[in-house]
PDB file of C-alpha atoms in Angstrom:
ATOM      1  CA  MET A   1     -29.712   1.812 -34.419  1.00 41.00           C
ATOM      2  CA  THR A   2     -28.785  -2.018 -32.653  1.00 50.00           C
ATOM      3  CA  GLU A   3     -25.008  -1.999 -32.363  1.00 67.00           C
ATOM      4  CA  ARG A   4     -23.784  -4.183 -34.804  1.00 81.00           C
ATOM      5  CA  PRO A   5     -22.604  -8.042 -33.007  1.00 91.00           C
ATOM      6  CA  LEU A   6     -18.848  -8.554 -33.008  1.00 96.00           C
ATOM      7  CA  ARG A   7     -17.749 -11.836 -34.391  1.00 97.00           C
ATOM      8  CA  LEU A   8     -15.123 -14.642 -32.589  1.00 98.00           C
ATOM      9  CA  LEU A   9     -13.083 -17.441 -34.317  1.00 98.00           C
ATOM     10  CA  LEU A  10     -13.029 -19.565 -31.144  1.00 98.00           C
ATOM     11  CA  VAL A  11      -9.744 -22.235 -32.039  1.00 98.00           C
ATOM     12  CA  GLY A  12      -9.748 -24.886 -30.231  1.00 96.00           C
ATOM     13  CA  GLU A  13     -12.539 -27.596 -28.707  1.00 94.00           C
ATOM     14  CA  GLY A  14     -10.686 -28.194 -25.134  1.00 90.00           C
ATOM     15  CA  GLY A  15     -11.765 -27.842 -21.755  1.00 90.00           C
ATOM     16  CA  ILE A  16     -10.422 -23.599 -21.557  1.00 95.00           C
ATOM     17  CA  ALA A  17     -12.583 -23.387 -24.867  1.00 96.00           C
ATOM     18  CA  GLY A  18     -15.285 -23.983 -22.672  1.00 96.00           C
ATOM     19  CA  VAL A  19     -14.431 -21.950 -20.090  1.00 96.00           C
ATOM     20  CA  HIS A  20     -14.526 -18.995 -22.670  1.00 98.00           C
ATOM     21  CA  MET A  21     -18.006 -19.953 -24.410  1.00 97.00           C
ATOM     22  CA  ARG A  22     -19.245 -20.162 -20.975  1.00 96.00           C
ATOM     23  CA  VAL A  23     -18.927 -16.116 -19.329  1.00 96.00           C
ATOM     24  CA  LEU A  24     -19.171 -14.792 -23.468  1.00 96.00           C
ATOM     25  CA  GLY A  25     -23.231 -15.494 -22.955  1.00 92.00           C
ATOM     26  CA  GLN A  26     -23.180 -13.300 -20.792  1.00 90.00           C
ATOM     27  CA  VAL A  27     -21.448 -10.462 -22.674  1.00 93.00           C
ATOM     28  CA  PRO A  28     -23.762  -8.576 -25.244  1.00 92.00           C
ATOM     29  CA  GLY A  29     -23.241  -8.385 -28.830  1.00 93.00           C
ATOM     30  CA  VAL A  30     -21.266 -11.015 -29.099  1.00 96.00           C
ATOM     31  CA  GLU A  31     -20.906 -13.855 -31.529  1.00 96.00           C
ATOM     32  CA  VAL A  32     -18.700 -17.038 -31.581  1.00 98.00           C
ATOM     33  CA  THR A  33     -19.452 -17.011 -35.426  1.00 97.00           C
ATOM     34  CA  CYS A  34     -16.376 -20.565 -35.932  1.00 98.00           C
ATOM     35  CA  LEU A  35     -15.539 -22.734 -34.495  1.00 98.00           C
ATOM     36  CA  VAL A  36     -11.556 -24.562 -35.614  1.00 98.00           C
ATOM     37  CA  GLY A  37     -11.202 -27.798 -34.108  1.00 95.00           C
ATOM     38  CA  GLY A  38      -8.284 -29.725 -33.343  1.00 90.00           C
ATOM     39  CA  VAL A  39     -10.166 -32.828 -33.881  1.00 91.00           C
ATOM     40  CA  GLU A  40     -13.221 -33.075 -36.198  1.00 93.00           C
ATOM     41  CA  ALA A  41     -15.352 -35.217 -33.955  1.00 94.00           C
ATOM     42  CA  ASP A  42     -14.143 -33.262 -31.428  1.00 93.00           C
ATOM     43  CA  ALA A  43     -14.781 -30.345 -32.392  1.00 96.00           C
ATOM     44  CA  ARG A  44     -18.073 -30.914 -34.546  1.00 97.00           C
ATOM     45  CA  ALA A  45     -19.784 -32.358 -30.609  1.00 97.00           C
ATOM     46  CA  PHE A  46     -18.380 -29.145 -28.459  1.00 97.00           C
ATOM     47  CA  ALA A  47     -19.978 -26.283 -30.980  1.00 97.00           C
ATOM     48  CA  ALA A  48     -23.363 -28.473 -30.890  1.00 97.00           C
ATOM     49  CA  GLU A  49     -23.159 -28.253 -27.401  1.00 97.00           C
ATOM     50  CA  TRP A  50     -22.271 -24.347 -27.201  1.00 97.00           C
ATOM     51  CA  GLY A  51     -24.397 -23.638 -30.297  1.00 96.00           C
ATOM     52  CA  ILE A  52     -21.243 -22.463 -32.199  1.00 97.00           C
ATOM     53  CA  PRO A  53     -23.217 -22.462 -36.022  1.00 97.00           C
ATOM     54  CA  GLU A  54     -19.997 -23.591 -38.734  1.00 97.00           C
ATOM     55  CA  VAL A  55     -17.336 -26.237 -37.501  1.00 97.00           C
ATOM     56  CA  ALA A  56     -13.860 -25.994 -39.934  1.00 96.00           C
ATOM     57  CA  LEU A  57     -10.371 -27.468 -39.276  1.00 96.00           C
ATOM     58  CA  ASP A  58      -8.760 -24.615 -41.771  1.00 96.00           C
ATOM     59  CA  MET A  59      -7.236 -21.853 -39.017  1.00 97.00           C
ATOM     60  CA  ASP A  60      -5.800 -19.754 -41.972  1.00 97.00           C
ATOM     61  CA  ALA A  61      -8.821 -20.241 -44.484  1.00 97.00           C
ATOM     62  CA  ALA A  62     -11.517 -19.178 -40.863  1.00 98.00           C
ATOM     63  CA  LEU A  63      -8.777 -15.825 -40.702  1.00 98.00           C
ATOM     64  CA  ALA A  64      -8.832 -14.905 -43.819  1.00 97.00           C
ATOM     65  CA  ARG A  65     -12.230 -14.202 -43.434  1.00 96.00           C
ATOM     66  CA  ASP A  66     -13.672 -10.985 -43.602  1.00 95.00           C
ATOM     67  CA  ASP A  67     -16.965 -10.749 -41.136  1.00 95.00           C
ATOM     68  CA  ILE A  68     -14.375 -12.114 -38.755  1.00 97.00           C
ATOM     69  CA  GLU A  69     -13.296  -9.466 -36.524  1.00 98.00           C
ATOM     70  CA  ALA A  70     -11.652 -11.161 -33.071  1.00 98.00           C
ATOM     71  CA  VAL A  71      -9.461 -14.901 -32.504  1.00 98.00           C
ATOM     72  CA  ILE A  72     -10.166 -15.994 -28.382  1.00 98.00           C
ATOM     73  CA  LEU A  73      -6.739 -18.687 -29.144  1.00 98.00           C
ATOM     74  CA  ALA A  74      -7.471 -21.800 -26.690  1.00 97.00           C
ATOM     75  CA  THR A  75      -5.058 -24.410 -27.950  1.00 96.00           C
ATOM     76  CA  PRO A  76      -2.945 -26.442 -26.418  1.00 95.00           C
ATOM     77  CA  SER A  77       0.959 -24.062 -25.333  1.00 96.00           C
ATOM     78  CA  PRO A  78       3.101 -25.252 -27.596  1.00 96.00           C
ATOM     79  CA  GLN A  79       0.822 -23.924 -30.507  1.00 97.00           C
ATOM     80  CA  HIS A  80       0.187 -20.879 -28.685  1.00 98.00           C
ATOM     81  CA  ALA A  81       3.293 -18.638 -30.166  1.00 98.00           C
ATOM     82  CA  ALA A  82       2.845 -20.312 -33.765  1.00 98.00           C
ATOM     83  CA  GLN A  83      -1.087 -19.489 -33.627  1.00 98.00           C
ATOM     84  CA  ALA A  84      -0.707 -16.041 -32.712  1.00 98.00           C
ATOM     85  CA  GLU A  85       1.565 -14.914 -35.144  1.00 98.00           C
ATOM     86  CA  ARG A  86      -0.381 -16.055 -37.940  1.00 98.00           C
ATOM     87  CA  VAL A  87      -3.193 -13.983 -36.164  1.00 98.00           C
ATOM     88  CA  ILE A  88      -1.781 -11.565 -36.351  1.00 98.00           C
ATOM     89  CA  ALA A  89      -0.428 -11.621 -39.578  1.00 98.00           C
ATOM     90  CA  ALA A  90      -4.407 -11.848 -40.811  1.00 98.00           C
ATOM     91  CA  GLY A  91      -4.798  -8.505 -38.316  1.00 98.00           C
ATOM     92  CA  LYS A  92      -7.754  -9.733 -35.475  1.00 98.00           C
ATOM     93  CA  HIS A  93      -7.709  -8.916 -32.612  1.00 98.00           C
ATOM     94  CA  LEU A  94      -6.090 -11.896 -30.039  1.00 98.00           C
ATOM     95  CA  LEU A  95      -6.887 -12.854 -27.163  1.00 98.00           C
ATOM     96  CA  CYS A  96      -4.559 -15.687 -25.810  1.00 98.00           C
ATOM     97  CA  GLU A  97      -4.877 -18.115 -23.515  1.00 98.00           C
ATOM     98  CA  ILE A  98      -1.877 -18.461 -20.882  1.00 98.00           C
ATOM     99  CA  PRO A  99       0.651 -18.430 -21.601  1.00 98.00           C
ATOM    100  CA  MET A 100       2.183 -16.611 -24.884  1.00 98.00           C
ATOM    101  CA  ALA A 101       4.187 -18.602 -25.703  1.00 98.00           C
ATOM    102  CA  LEU A 102       6.700 -21.778 -23.976  1.00 98.00           C
ATOM    103  CA  ARG A 103      10.349 -20.105 -24.975  1.00 97.00           C
ATOM    104  CA  LEU A 104      11.097 -16.074 -24.337  1.00 98.00           C
ATOM    105  CA  ALA A 105      12.700 -15.543 -27.891  1.00 98.00           C
ATOM    106  CA  ASP A 106       8.751 -16.457 -29.161  1.00 98.00           C
ATOM    107  CA  ALA A 107       7.476 -14.312 -26.713  1.00 98.00           C
ATOM    108  CA  GLU A 108       9.331 -11.275 -28.076  1.00 98.00           C
ATOM    109  CA  ARG A 109       8.843 -11.702 -31.334  1.00 98.00           C
ATOM    110  CA  ILE A 110       5.005 -12.088 -31.109  1.00 98.00           C
ATOM    111  CA  THR A 111       5.151  -8.395 -28.550  1.00 98.00           C
ATOM    112  CA  ALA A 112       6.994  -6.663 -31.735  1.00 98.00           C
ATOM    113  CA  LEU A 113       4.260  -8.238 -34.289  1.00 98.00           C
ATOM    114  CA  ALA A 114       0.966  -7.072 -30.903  1.00 98.00           C
ATOM    115  CA  ALA A 115       2.657  -4.162 -30.872  1.00 97.00           C
ATOM    116  CA  ALA A 116       2.958  -2.881 -34.066  1.00 98.00           C
ATOM    117  CA  SER A 117       0.116  -4.168 -35.253  1.00 97.00           C
ATOM    118  CA  GLY A 118      -2.616  -1.958 -34.374  1.00 96.00           C
ATOM    119  CA  ARG A 119      -5.060  -4.755 -32.973  1.00 98.00           C
ATOM    120  CA  VAL A 120      -5.569  -4.972 -29.538  1.00 98.00           C
ATOM    121  CA  CYS A 121      -3.562  -8.597 -28.242  1.00 98.00           C
ATOM    122  CA  MET A 122      -4.332  -9.996 -24.697  1.00 98.00           C
ATOM    123  CA  VAL A 123      -3.223 -12.584 -23.068  1.00 98.00           C
ATOM    124  CA  ALA A 124      -5.288 -14.403 -20.432  1.00 98.00           C
ATOM    125  CA  HIS A 125      -3.157 -13.688 -17.087  1.00 98.00           C
ATOM    126  CA  THR A 126      -7.027 -14.631 -15.500  1.00 98.00           C
ATOM    127  CA  ARG A 127      -5.456 -13.919 -12.022  1.00 98.00           C
ATOM    128  CA  ARG A 128      -5.174  -9.765 -13.496  1.00 98.00           C
ATOM    129  CA  PHE A 129      -8.685 -10.405 -12.920  1.00 98.00           C
ATOM    130  CA  ASN A 130      -9.973 -12.623  -9.890  1.00 98.00           C
ATOM    131  CA  ALA A 131     -11.998 -10.498  -7.423  1.00 98.00           C
ATOM    132  CA  PRO A 132      -9.876 -10.955  -4.570  1.00 98.00           C
ATOM    133  CA  HIS A 133      -6.447  -9.961  -6.231  1.00 98.00           C
ATOM    134  CA  ARG A 134      -7.984  -6.813  -7.406  1.00 98.00           C
ATOM    135  CA  GLU A 135      -8.741  -5.967  -3.502  1.00 98.00           C
ATOM    136  CA  LEU A 136      -5.377  -6.660  -2.276  1.00 98.00           C
ATOM    137  CA  ARG A 137      -3.954  -4.199  -5.307  1.00 98.00           C
ATOM    138  CA  ARG A 138      -6.215  -1.898  -4.505  1.00 98.00           C
ATOM    139  CA  ARG A 139      -5.375  -2.265  -0.913  1.00 98.00           C
ATOM    140  CA  LEU A 140      -2.138  -2.014  -1.534  1.00 98.00           C
ATOM    141  CA  VAL A 141      -1.745   1.141  -4.263  1.00 98.00           C
ATOM    142  CA  ALA A 142      -4.134   2.913  -1.339  1.00 98.00           C
ATOM    143  CA  GLY A 143      -1.619   2.403   1.478  1.00 97.00           C
ATOM    144  CA  GLU A 144      -4.481  -0.335   3.622  1.00 98.00           C
ATOM    145  CA  PHE A 145      -2.703  -3.527   2.972  1.00 98.00           C
ATOM    146  CA  ARG A 146       1.515  -4.439   3.621  1.00 98.00           C
ATOM    147  CA  LEU A 147       2.276  -7.281   2.145  1.00 98.00           C
ATOM    148  CA  GLN A 148       4.925  -9.404   3.558  1.00 98.00           C
ATOM    149  CA  HIS A 149       4.662 -12.378   1.604  1.00 98.00           C
ATOM    150  CA  LEU A 150       2.269 -13.923  -0.833  1.00 98.00           C
ATOM    151  CA  VAL A 151       2.115 -17.969  -0.110  1.00 98.00           C
ATOM    152  CA  SER A 152       1.351 -19.671  -3.781  1.00 98.00           C
ATOM    153  CA  GLU A 153       0.132 -22.999  -3.667  1.00 98.00           C
ATOM    154  CA  THR A 154      -0.980 -24.768  -7.283  1.00 97.00           C
ATOM    155  CA  TYR A 155      -1.582 -28.138  -7.210  1.00 96.00           C
ATOM    156  CA  PHE A 156      -3.451 -30.878  -9.155  1.00 93.00           C
ATOM    157  CA  PHE A 157      -3.033 -34.165  -9.482  1.00 92.00           C
ATOM    158  CA  ARG A 158      -1.836 -35.209 -13.295  1.00 88.00           C
ATOM    159  CA  ARG A 159       0.963 -38.413 -13.413  1.00 89.00           C
ATOM    160  CA  GLU A 160      -1.686 -39.134 -15.865  1.00 86.00           C
ATOM    161  CA  ASN A 161      -2.344 -36.814 -18.898  1.00 80.00           C
ATOM    162  CA  ARG A 162      -4.970 -35.524 -18.188  1.00 77.00           C
ATOM    163  CA  ASN A 163      -6.778 -32.535 -18.976  1.00 70.00           C
ATOM    164  CA  MET A 164      -8.805 -30.584 -15.878  1.00 66.00           C
ATOM    165  CA  GLN A 165     -11.700 -31.907 -17.107  1.00 67.00           C
ATOM    166  CA  GLY A 166     -10.268 -35.744 -16.871  1.00 72.00           C
ATOM    167  CA  GLN A 167     -10.255 -36.071 -20.362  1.00 75.00           C
ATOM    168  CA  PRO A 168      -7.257 -37.455 -22.309  1.00 79.00           C
ATOM    169  CA  ARG A 169      -4.476 -35.049 -23.311  1.00 78.00           C
ATOM    170  CA  ARG A 170      -3.090 -35.045 -26.925  1.00 81.00           C
ATOM    171  CA  TRP A 171      -0.006 -32.621 -25.015  1.00 86.00           C
ATOM    172  CA  VAL A 172       1.649 -32.444 -22.073  1.00 89.00           C
ATOM    173  CA  ASP A 173       1.562 -29.516 -19.849  1.00 91.00           C
ATOM    174  CA  ASN A 174       3.739 -27.418 -18.770  1.00 93.00           C
ATOM    175  CA  LEU A 175       4.921 -26.563 -15.236  1.00 95.00           C
ATOM    176  CA  LEU A 176       6.946 -23.460 -15.196  1.00 97.00           C
ATOM    177  CA  TRP A 177       5.607 -21.508 -18.045  1.00 97.00           C
ATOM    178  CA  HIS A 178       2.181 -21.942 -17.587  1.00 96.00           C
ATOM    179  CA  HIS A 179       0.987 -22.252 -13.808  1.00 97.00           C
ATOM    180  CA  ALA A 180       3.555 -21.015 -12.221  1.00 98.00           C
ATOM    181  CA  CYS A 181       3.091 -18.302 -14.561  1.00 98.00           C
ATOM    182  CA  HIS A 182      -0.100 -17.067 -13.346  1.00 98.00           C
ATOM    183  CA  SER A 183       1.663 -16.366  -9.740  1.00 98.00           C
ATOM    184  CA  VAL A 184       4.820 -14.969 -11.001  1.00 98.00           C
ATOM    185  CA  ASP A 185       2.819 -12.523 -12.901  1.00 98.00           C
ATOM    186  CA  LEU A 186       0.180 -11.553 -10.254  1.00 98.00           C
ATOM    187  CA  PHE A 187       3.042 -11.221  -7.919  1.00 98.00           C
ATOM    188  CA  ALA A 188       4.986  -9.020 -10.413  1.00 98.00           C
ATOM    189  CA  TRP A 189       1.216  -7.244 -10.932  1.00 98.00           C
ATOM    190  CA  LEU A 190       0.745  -6.601  -6.823  1.00 98.00           C
ATOM    191  CA  LEU A 191       3.136  -4.925  -7.175  1.00 98.00           C
ATOM    192  CA  ASP A 192       4.313  -2.911  -9.911  1.00 97.00           C
ATOM    193  CA  ASP A 193       7.421  -4.481  -9.908  1.00 97.00           C
ATOM    194  CA  ALA A 194       9.114  -6.721 -12.492  1.00 95.00           C
ATOM    195  CA  GLU A 195      12.596  -6.750 -11.114  1.00 96.00           C
ATOM    196  CA  LEU A 196      12.706  -9.456  -9.080  1.00 98.00           C
ATOM    197  CA  ASP A 197      15.238 -11.914  -7.815  1.00 98.00           C
ATOM    198  CA  VAL A 198      14.169 -15.788  -8.533  1.00 98.00           C
ATOM    199  CA  TRP A 199      15.178 -18.343  -7.615  1.00 98.00           C
ATOM    200  CA  GLY A 200      13.733 -22.203  -7.663  1.00 98.00           C
ATOM    201  CA  HIS A 201      14.080 -25.968  -6.476  1.00 98.00           C
ATOM    202  CA  GLN A 202      12.424 -28.674  -8.945  1.00 97.00           C
ATOM    203  CA  GLY A 203      11.926 -32.194  -8.329  1.00 97.00           C
ATOM    204  CA  PRO A 204      12.671 -35.115 -10.435  1.00 95.00           C
ATOM    205  CA  PRO A 205      11.455 -35.771 -14.267  1.00 94.00           C
ATOM    206  CA  HIS A 206       8.288 -38.507 -14.681  1.00 94.00           C
ATOM    207  CA  PRO A 207       8.869 -41.085 -16.153  1.00 92.00           C
ATOM    208  CA  GLU A 208       6.941 -41.166 -19.276  1.00 91.00           C
ATOM    209  CA  LEU A 209       5.967 -37.217 -19.390  1.00 91.00           C
ATOM    210  CA  GLY A 210       8.778 -36.408 -18.790  1.00 92.00           C
ATOM    211  CA  ILE A 211       8.367 -32.784 -16.795  1.00 92.00           C
ATOM    212  CA  PRO A 212       9.359 -32.284 -13.386  1.00 95.00           C
ATOM    213  CA  MET A 213       6.164 -32.573 -11.649  1.00 96.00           C
ATOM    214  CA  ASP A 214       7.264 -30.401  -7.993  1.00 98.00           C
ATOM    215  CA  LEU A 215       8.504 -26.776  -7.984  1.00 98.00           C
ATOM    216  CA  SER A 216       9.494 -24.566  -5.583  1.00 98.00           C
ATOM    217  CA  LEU A 217       9.732 -20.809  -6.365  1.00 98.00           C
ATOM    218  CA  GLY A 218      10.997 -18.078  -4.468  1.00 98.00           C
ATOM    219  CA  LEU A 219      10.572 -14.484  -5.902  1.00 98.00           C
ATOM    220  CA  ARG A 220      11.384 -10.580  -3.882  1.00 98.00           C
ATOM    221  CA  SER A 221      10.500  -7.540  -4.864  1.00 98.00           C
ATOM    222  CA  ARG A 222      12.871  -4.575  -4.971  1.00 96.00           C
ATOM    223  CA  GLY A 223      10.704  -3.508  -1.450  1.00 96.00           C
ATOM    224  CA  GLU A 224      12.517  -6.862  -0.111  1.00 98.00           C
ATOM    225  CA  VAL A 225       8.019  -8.440   0.015  1.00 98.00           C
ATOM    226  CA  LEU A 226       8.584 -12.288  -0.442  1.00 98.00           C
ATOM    227  CA  ALA A 227       6.424 -14.289  -2.656  1.00 98.00           C
ATOM    228  CA  THR A 228       6.353 -18.043  -2.068  1.00 98.00           C
ATOM    229  CA  LEU A 229       5.312 -20.314  -4.594  1.00 98.00           C
ATOM    230  CA  ALA A 230       4.534 -24.071  -4.135  1.00 98.00           C
ATOM    231  CA  LEU A 231       3.800 -25.777  -7.350  1.00 98.00           C
ATOM    232  CA  SER A 232       2.909 -29.301  -8.206  1.00 97.00           C
ATOM    233  CA  PHE A 233       1.234 -32.851 -10.305  1.00 96.00           C
ATOM    234  CA  ASN A 234       0.776 -34.743  -7.075  1.00 96.00           C
ATOM    235  CA  ASN A 235      -0.948 -33.497  -5.588  1.00 95.00           C
ATOM    236  CA  ARG A 236      -4.303 -35.510  -4.113  1.00 93.00           C
ATOM    237  CA  GLY A 237      -6.704 -33.079  -3.222  1.00 88.00           C
ATOM    238  CA  PRO A 238      -8.503 -30.045  -3.648  1.00 91.00           C
ATOM    239  CA  SER A 239      -6.881 -29.083  -6.787  1.00 92.00           C
ATOM    240  CA  GLY A 240      -6.669 -25.383  -8.245  1.00 94.00           C
ATOM    241  CA  GLY A 241      -4.258 -22.526  -6.929  1.00 96.00           C
ATOM    242  CA  PHE A 242      -4.472 -21.523  -3.424  1.00 98.00           C
ATOM    243  CA  TYR A 243      -3.326 -17.879  -2.292  1.00 98.00           C
ATOM    244  CA  ARG A 244      -2.640 -16.637   1.384  1.00 98.00           C
ATOM    245  CA  TYR A 245      -1.368 -13.138   1.857  1.00 98.00           C
ATOM    246  CA  ILE A 246       0.262 -11.801   4.758  1.00 98.00           C
ATOM    247  CA  GLY A 247       0.284  -9.054   5.988  1.00 98.00           C
ATOM    248  CA  GLU A 248       1.247  -6.344   8.596  1.00 98.00           C
ATOM    249  CA  GLU A 249      -2.104  -5.351   8.797  1.00 97.00           C
ATOM    250  CA  THR A 250      -3.864  -8.807   8.628  1.00 98.00           C
ATOM    251  CA  THR A 251      -3.819 -12.652   6.558  1.00 98.00           C
ATOM    252  CA  LEU A 252      -6.391 -13.506   3.855  1.00 98.00           C
ATOM    253  CA  LEU A 253      -7.017 -16.095   1.645  1.00 98.00           C
ATOM    254  CA  ALA A 254      -8.058 -16.558  -1.818  1.00 98.00           C
ATOM    255  CA  SER A 255      -9.251 -18.930  -4.136  1.00 95.00           C
ATOM    256  CA  ARG A 256     -11.279 -18.218  -7.698  1.00 93.00           C
ATOM    257  CA  ASP A 257     -13.395 -14.914  -6.991  1.00 96.00           C
ATOM    258  CA  GLU A 258     -13.449 -16.003  -3.209  1.00 98.00           C
ATOM    259  CA  LEU A 259     -11.502 -14.298  -0.625  1.00 98.00           C
ATOM    260  CA  ARG A 260     -11.665 -15.338   3.379  1.00 98.00           C
ATOM    261  CA  ASN A 261      -9.447 -13.747   6.355  1.00 97.00           C
ATOM    262  CA  HIS A 262      -7.537 -15.560   8.333  1.00 96.00           C
ATOM    263  CA  HIS A 263     -10.673 -17.260  10.826  1.00 97.00           C
ATOM    264  CA  GLY A 264     -11.638 -18.535   7.717  1.00 96.00           C
ATOM    265  CA  GLU A 265     -14.871 -16.208   6.921  1.00 97.00           C
ATOM    266  CA  LEU A 266     -15.971 -15.206   4.140  1.00 97.00           C
ATOM    267  CA  LEU A 267     -15.404 -11.528   2.684  1.00 97.00           C
ATOM    268  CA  PRO A 268     -18.277  -9.469   0.733  1.00 96.00           C
ATOM    269  CA  LEU A 269     -16.735  -9.195  -3.245  1.00 97.00           C
ATOM    270  CA  THR A 270     -18.372  -9.292  -6.269  1.00 94.00           C
ATOM    271  CA  GLY A 271     -17.164 -10.459  -9.444  1.00 94.00           C
ATOM    272  CA  ASN A 272     -16.330 -13.739 -12.049  1.00 96.00           C
ATOM    273  CA  GLY A 273     -12.563 -13.045 -13.293  1.00 97.00           C
ATOM    274  CA  PHE A 274     -13.114 -15.393 -16.519  1.00 97.00           C
ATOM    275  CA  ALA A 275     -15.927 -12.849 -17.069  1.00 97.00           C
ATOM    276  CA  ASP A 276     -14.053 -10.466 -16.257  1.00 97.00           C
ATOM    277  CA  GLN A 277     -11.454 -10.931 -18.392  1.00 98.00           C
ATOM    278  CA  ASP A 278     -13.515 -11.805 -21.137  1.00 98.00           C
ATOM    279  CA  ARG A 279     -15.946  -8.637 -21.134  1.00 97.00           C
ATOM    280  CA  GLU A 280     -12.014  -6.401 -20.570  1.00 98.00           C
ATOM    281  CA  PHE A 281     -11.178  -8.369 -24.028  1.00 98.00           C
ATOM    282  CA  ILE A 282     -13.744  -7.101 -25.623  1.00 97.00           C
ATOM    283  CA  ALA A 283     -14.342  -3.672 -24.460  1.00 97.00           C
ATOM    284  CA  ALA A 284     -10.687  -2.893 -25.511  1.00 98.00           C
ATOM    285  CA  ILE A 285     -11.780  -3.610 -28.541  1.00 98.00           C
ATOM    286  CA  ARG A 286     -15.152  -1.682 -28.650  1.00 96.00           C
ATOM    287  CA  GLU A 287     -13.567   1.773 -27.747  1.00 97.00           C
ATOM    288  CA  GLY A 288      -9.991   1.195 -29.488  1.00 97.00           C
ATOM    289  CA  ARG A 289      -7.962   0.288 -26.023  1.00 98.00           C
ATOM    290  CA  GLU A 290      -4.481  -1.185 -24.784  1.00 98.00           C
ATOM    291  CA  PRO A 291      -6.465  -3.916 -22.129  1.00 98.00           C
ATOM    292  CA  GLU A 292      -5.914  -4.856 -19.499  1.00 97.00           C
ATOM    293  CA  ALA A 293      -3.137  -8.083 -19.812  1.00 98.00           C
ATOM    294  CA  SER A 294      -1.930  -7.200 -23.373  1.00 98.00           C
ATOM    295  CA  PHE A 295       1.123  -8.863 -24.872  1.00 98.00           C
ATOM    296  CA  VAL A 296       3.269  -6.040 -23.671  1.00 98.00           C
ATOM    297  CA  SER A 297       2.306  -6.493 -20.766  1.00 98.00           C
ATOM    298  CA  CYS A 298       2.991  -9.139 -20.265  1.00 98.00           C
ATOM    299  CA  LEU A 299       6.150  -9.829 -21.730  1.00 98.00           C
ATOM    300  CA  PRO A 300       8.470  -8.959 -18.150  1.00 98.00           C
ATOM    301  CA  THR A 301       6.883 -12.091 -16.305  1.00 98.00           C
ATOM    302  CA  MET A 302       8.645 -14.157 -19.889  1.00 98.00           C
ATOM    303  CA  ARG A 303      11.057 -12.164 -18.823  1.00 98.00           C
ATOM    304  CA  LEU A 304      11.380 -14.192 -14.911  1.00 98.00           C
ATOM    305  CA  LEU A 305      10.640 -17.259 -17.042  1.00 98.00           C
ATOM    306  CA  ASP A 306      13.597 -17.198 -18.847  1.00 98.00           C
ATOM    307  CA  ARG A 307      15.242 -17.082 -15.657  1.00 98.00           C
ATOM    308  CA  LEU A 308      13.770 -19.735 -13.580  1.00 98.00           C
ATOM    309  CA  ALA A 309      13.921 -21.516 -16.433  1.00 97.00           C
ATOM    310  CA  ARG A 310      17.694 -20.987 -17.199  1.00 97.00           C
ATOM    311  CA  GLN A 311      18.268 -21.453 -12.902  1.00 96.00           C
ATOM    312  CA  LEU A 312      15.949 -24.549 -12.945  1.00 96.00           C
ATOM    313  CA  ALA A 313      17.568 -26.132 -16.198  1.00 89.00           C
TER     314      ALA A 313
END
């Protein structure tokens, strides 16, 4: 007997929504049934591009449908917490784009709701699924690699309010709660240590966007392993996240799904972080288990970000 397709609702028609559509096409037995958009013309163009049969603008009406079992929130960061609460209240499984919220109080509230829901509720902490970081965690757990210092660089050029595809954006991205969230979570996850010392400094706010364009953050584990995070929206050049693992045995360089040694030689790894992340969401639903990067497991990172935000303020 053929397994019934898992029917998904995608909310959002921006750049990251396209990433989800591309990788979901590699997952058998999954069907994106409907797209809830913010701008009708953009949503219809997106649905036509990816073959989504239905478009809606009313999220609550779409959530009321019995045939939709799970939701992917690929919307602007400021909307995540309120929309996640509505998805959980509707009894649907949820994959929420990072970050789950922009305030600790909101993160704690929706995590409590997620825990009580009995549904799979997961955050897109993609670094946990990128092949280089999974390999480093394996080596750390096995005692094959002793980390001394993780140096994380996150670079974009965002002096105009545009997304990763260069398209105009109607909301302002957040360097701490979104981009630093990836690396703070990665460090805590790698070492299984959420009781980190944290400190930081920020540059001046952009005169129009109203956000600091540069951050310098420091972390230290209970085992005295260091992490240094440099983040900038002012960088002209290669964009993305770059990680230098400085260890007792060697130094390794990670970027997306590639891992290189200190000579720059590519090390053999397989996997795609976005695809493996979305596969984990689907697998957790089908197997009735807690996913990697569940709301509960990501909440300690939000507490660390809150401590950093208070210091920076």
